[in-house]
Amino acid sequence: MALAYGKNPNSYEDPDVQAVNCCLTQLGDALRPGVWRVDAYPILRYMPGYLKELKDGHAEELELFKSQLTEVRMKVERGEEVPDSFGKYFLEKQKELELTDGGAAYLAGSMSVRTSKETEFAISSIGRRE
């Protein structure tokens, strides 16, 4: 979260950490090969409502990322010290990079999810070496 938003949560129980972990779980489930019948039967993507679960997950994820980026934006607007982060950078360069609010939020949020997943992998790898 520090890399994405300049935040340092105090514990695993932090609501922001829990929200990112929930997002990771949903993403991992969605990306697992063979989970979706549409992989075998591509015509299903044209059936109304078939992809609703995926679209709902995406909307939830985007809302999480937007709320985190909004926190950074509000701190900047209030003149608070905001540590360097992808979120702060994307806000500062949003017009120059031609990013929508959703695009900036998704880029910063994907960094949060990515670093969280890499940390999980690193911790699990250490445990396997012993």
mmCIF file of C-alpha atoms in Angstrom:
data_model
loop_
_atom_site.group_PDB
_atom_site.id
_atom_site.type_symbol
_atom_site.label_atom_id
_atom_site.label_comp_id
_atom_site.label_asym_id
_atom_site.label_seq_id
_atom_site.Cartn_x
_atom_site.Cartn_y
_atom_site.Cartn_z
ATOM 1 C CA MET A 1 0.000 0.000 0.000
ATOM 2 C CA ALA A 2 2.977 2.266 0.550
ATOM 3 C CA LEU A 3 4.076 1.946 -3.066
ATOM 4 C CA ALA A 4 0.587 2.508 -4.444
ATOM 5 C CA TYR A 5 -0.837 5.118 -2.052
ATOM 6 C CA GLY A 6 1.872 6.131 0.422
ATOM 7 C CA LYS A 7 0.047 4.295 3.226
ATOM 8 C CA ASN A 8 1.573 2.016 5.828
ATOM 9 C CA PRO A 9 -1.157 -0.105 7.415
ATOM 10 C CA ASN A 10 -0.556 -1.107 11.015
ATOM 11 C CA SER A 11 -1.728 -4.695 10.756
ATOM 12 C CA TYR A 12 -3.186 -7.411 8.603
ATOM 13 C CA GLU A 13 -6.568 -6.621 10.150
ATOM 14 C CA ASP A 14 -6.507 -3.105 8.672
ATOM 15 C CA PRO A 15 -9.697 -2.704 6.575
ATOM 16 C CA ASP A 16 -7.690 -1.512 3.566
ATOM 17 C CA VAL A 17 -5.438 -4.569 3.717
ATOM 18 C CA GLN A 18 -8.476 -6.819 4.047
ATOM 19 C CA ALA A 19 -10.122 -5.149 1.027
ATOM 20 C CA VAL A 20 -7.014 -5.648 -1.132
ATOM 21 C CA ASN A 21 -6.740 -9.275 -0.026
ATOM 22 C CA CYS A 22 -10.405 -9.849 -0.892
ATOM 23 C CA CYS A 23 -9.743 -8.316 -4.299
ATOM 24 C CA LEU A 24 -6.742 -10.628 -4.762
ATOM 25 C CA THR A 25 -8.792 -13.686 -3.878
ATOM 26 C CA GLN A 26 -11.519 -12.775 -6.337
ATOM 27 C CA LEU A 27 -8.965 -12.067 -9.059
ATOM 28 C CA GLY A 28 -7.151 -15.342 -8.412
ATOM 29 C CA ASP A 29 -10.428 -17.253 -8.584
ATOM 30 C CA ALA A 30 -11.419 -15.520 -11.817
ATOM 31 C CA LEU A 31 -8.081 -16.215 -13.512
ATOM 32 C CA ARG A 32 -7.903 -19.907 -12.680
ATOM 33 C CA PRO A 33 -8.037 -21.901 -15.939
ATOM 34 C CA GLY A 34 -11.174 -23.915 -16.504
ATOM 35 C CA VAL A 35 -13.323 -22.090 -13.954
ATOM 36 C CA TRP A 36 -15.439 -20.367 -16.573
ATOM 37 C CA ARG A 37 -17.438 -22.347 -19.110
ATOM 38 C CA VAL A 38 -16.900 -19.466 -21.520
ATOM 39 C CA ASP A 39 -13.311 -20.736 -21.905
ATOM 40 C CA ALA A 40 -14.655 -23.889 -23.544
ATOM 41 C CA TYR A 41 -17.747 -22.316 -25.125
ATOM 42 C CA PRO A 42 -16.879 -18.766 -26.272
ATOM 43 C CA ILE A 43 -20.440 -18.186 -27.492
ATOM 44 C CA LEU A 44 -21.459 -17.831 -23.825
ATOM 45 C CA ARG A 45 -19.910 -14.349 -23.675
ATOM 46 C CA TYR A 46 -22.852 -13.152 -25.762
ATOM 47 C CA MET A 47 -25.477 -14.575 -23.401
ATOM 48 C CA PRO A 48 -27.052 -11.827 -21.307
ATOM 49 C CA GLY A 49 -26.018 -12.007 -17.669
ATOM 50 C CA TYR A 50 -23.394 -14.730 -18.086
ATOM 51 C CA LEU A 51 -20.470 -12.435 -17.267
ATOM 52 C CA LYS A 52 -22.327 -10.579 -14.495
ATOM 53 C CA GLU A 53 -20.161 -12.058 -11.735
ATOM 54 C CA LEU A 54 -16.989 -10.912 -13.483
ATOM 55 C CA LYS A 55 -18.409 -7.464 -14.209
ATOM 56 C CA ASP A 56 -19.558 -7.091 -10.594
ATOM 57 C CA GLY A 57 -16.092 -8.094 -9.375
ATOM 58 C CA HIS A 58 -14.499 -5.551 -11.675
ATOM 59 C CA ALA A 59 -16.854 -2.809 -10.438
ATOM 60 C CA GLU A 60 -16.058 -3.675 -6.813
ATOM 61 C CA GLU A 61 -12.331 -3.640 -7.521
ATOM 62 C CA LEU A 62 -12.534 -0.309 -9.345
ATOM 63 C CA GLU A 63 -14.535 1.233 -6.492
ATOM 64 C CA LEU A 64 -11.853 0.115 -4.021
ATOM 65 C CA PHE A 65 -9.107 1.631 -6.166
ATOM 66 C CA LYS A 66 -11.041 4.866 -6.666
ATOM 67 C CA SER A 67 -11.672 5.254 -2.938
ATOM 68 C CA GLN A 68 -7.976 4.776 -2.152
ATOM 69 C CA LEU A 69 -6.934 7.296 -4.796
ATOM 70 C CA THR A 70 -9.568 9.747 -3.576
ATOM 71 C CA GLU A 71 -7.964 9.612 -0.118
ATOM 72 C CA VAL A 72 -4.627 10.588 -1.674
ATOM 73 C CA ARG A 73 -6.293 13.372 -3.704
ATOM 74 C CA MET A 74 -8.033 14.786 -0.612
ATOM 75 C CA LYS A 75 -4.782 14.828 1.384
ATOM 76 C CA VAL A 76 -3.018 16.667 -1.431
ATOM 77 C CA GLU A 77 -5.870 19.191 -1.704
ATOM 78 C CA ARG A 78 -5.751 19.817 2.071
ATOM 79 C CA GLY A 79 -2.013 20.442 1.824
ATOM 80 C CA GLU A 80 -1.102 17.401 3.935
ATOM 81 C CA GLU A 81 2.224 15.690 3.444
ATOM 82 C CA VAL A 82 1.716 12.762 1.092
ATOM 83 C CA PRO A 83 4.603 10.332 0.641
ATOM 84 C CA ASP A 84 5.703 9.624 -2.907
ATOM 85 C CA SER A 85 3.605 6.865 -4.417
ATOM 86 C CA PHE A 86 2.160 5.758 -7.729
ATOM 87 C CA GLY A 87 -1.181 7.243 -6.720
ATOM 88 C CA LYS A 88 0.325 10.650 -6.049
ATOM 89 C CA TYR A 89 2.312 10.497 -9.293
ATOM 90 C CA PHE A 90 -0.737 9.554 -11.379
ATOM 91 C CA LEU A 91 -2.730 12.396 -9.831
ATOM 92 C CA GLU A 92 0.042 14.901 -10.524
ATOM 93 C CA LYS A 93 0.452 13.702 -14.126
ATOM 94 C CA GLN A 94 -3.167 12.784 -14.848
ATOM 95 C CA LYS A 95 -3.764 15.415 -17.520
ATOM 96 C CA GLU A 96 -0.359 14.971 -19.099
ATOM 97 C CA LEU A 97 -0.833 11.190 -19.264
ATOM 98 C CA GLU A 98 -4.456 11.666 -20.389
ATOM 99 C CA LEU A 99 -5.752 9.383 -17.653
ATOM 100 C CA THR A 100 -9.384 9.261 -16.621
ATOM 101 C CA ASP A 101 -10.105 9.067 -12.898
ATOM 102 C CA GLY A 102 -10.863 5.384 -13.349
ATOM 103 C CA GLY A 103 -7.674 4.809 -15.334
ATOM 104 C CA ALA A 104 -5.492 6.516 -12.733
ATOM 105 C CA ALA A 105 -7.249 4.599 -9.956
ATOM 106 C CA TYR A 106 -6.815 1.277 -11.735
ATOM 107 C CA LEU A 107 -3.117 1.851 -12.430
ATOM 108 C CA ALA A 108 -2.383 2.764 -8.810
ATOM 109 C CA GLY A 109 -4.590 -0.038 -7.517
ATOM 110 C CA SER A 110 -2.945 -2.638 -9.702
ATOM 111 C CA MET A 111 0.369 -1.680 -8.096
ATOM 112 C CA SER A 112 -1.168 -2.267 -4.678
ATOM 113 C CA VAL A 113 -2.452 -5.680 -5.690
ATOM 114 C CA ARG A 114 0.786 -6.601 -7.429
ATOM 115 C CA THR A 115 3.028 -5.712 -4.478
ATOM 116 C CA SER A 116 0.668 -7.515 -2.115
ATOM 117 C CA LYS A 117 0.854 -10.669 -4.237
ATOM 118 C CA GLU A 118 4.653 -10.430 -4.505
ATOM 119 C CA THR A 119 4.954 -10.071 -0.732
ATOM 120 C CA GLU A 120 2.735 -13.119 -0.235
ATOM 121 C CA PHE A 121 4.905 -15.100 -2.674
ATOM 122 C CA ALA A 122 8.132 -13.980 -0.977
ATOM 123 C CA ILE A 123 6.857 -14.960 2.468
ATOM 124 C CA SER A 124 5.646 -18.340 1.250
ATOM 125 C CA SER A 125 8.979 -18.944 -0.535
ATOM 126 C CA ILE A 126 10.952 -18.289 2.654
ATOM 127 C CA GLY A 127 8.866 -20.867 4.476
ATOM 128 C CA ARG A 128 9.606 -23.507 1.814
ATOM 129 C CA ARG A 129 13.373 -23.049 1.996
ATOM 130 C CA GLU A 130 13.658 -23.959 5.655
#
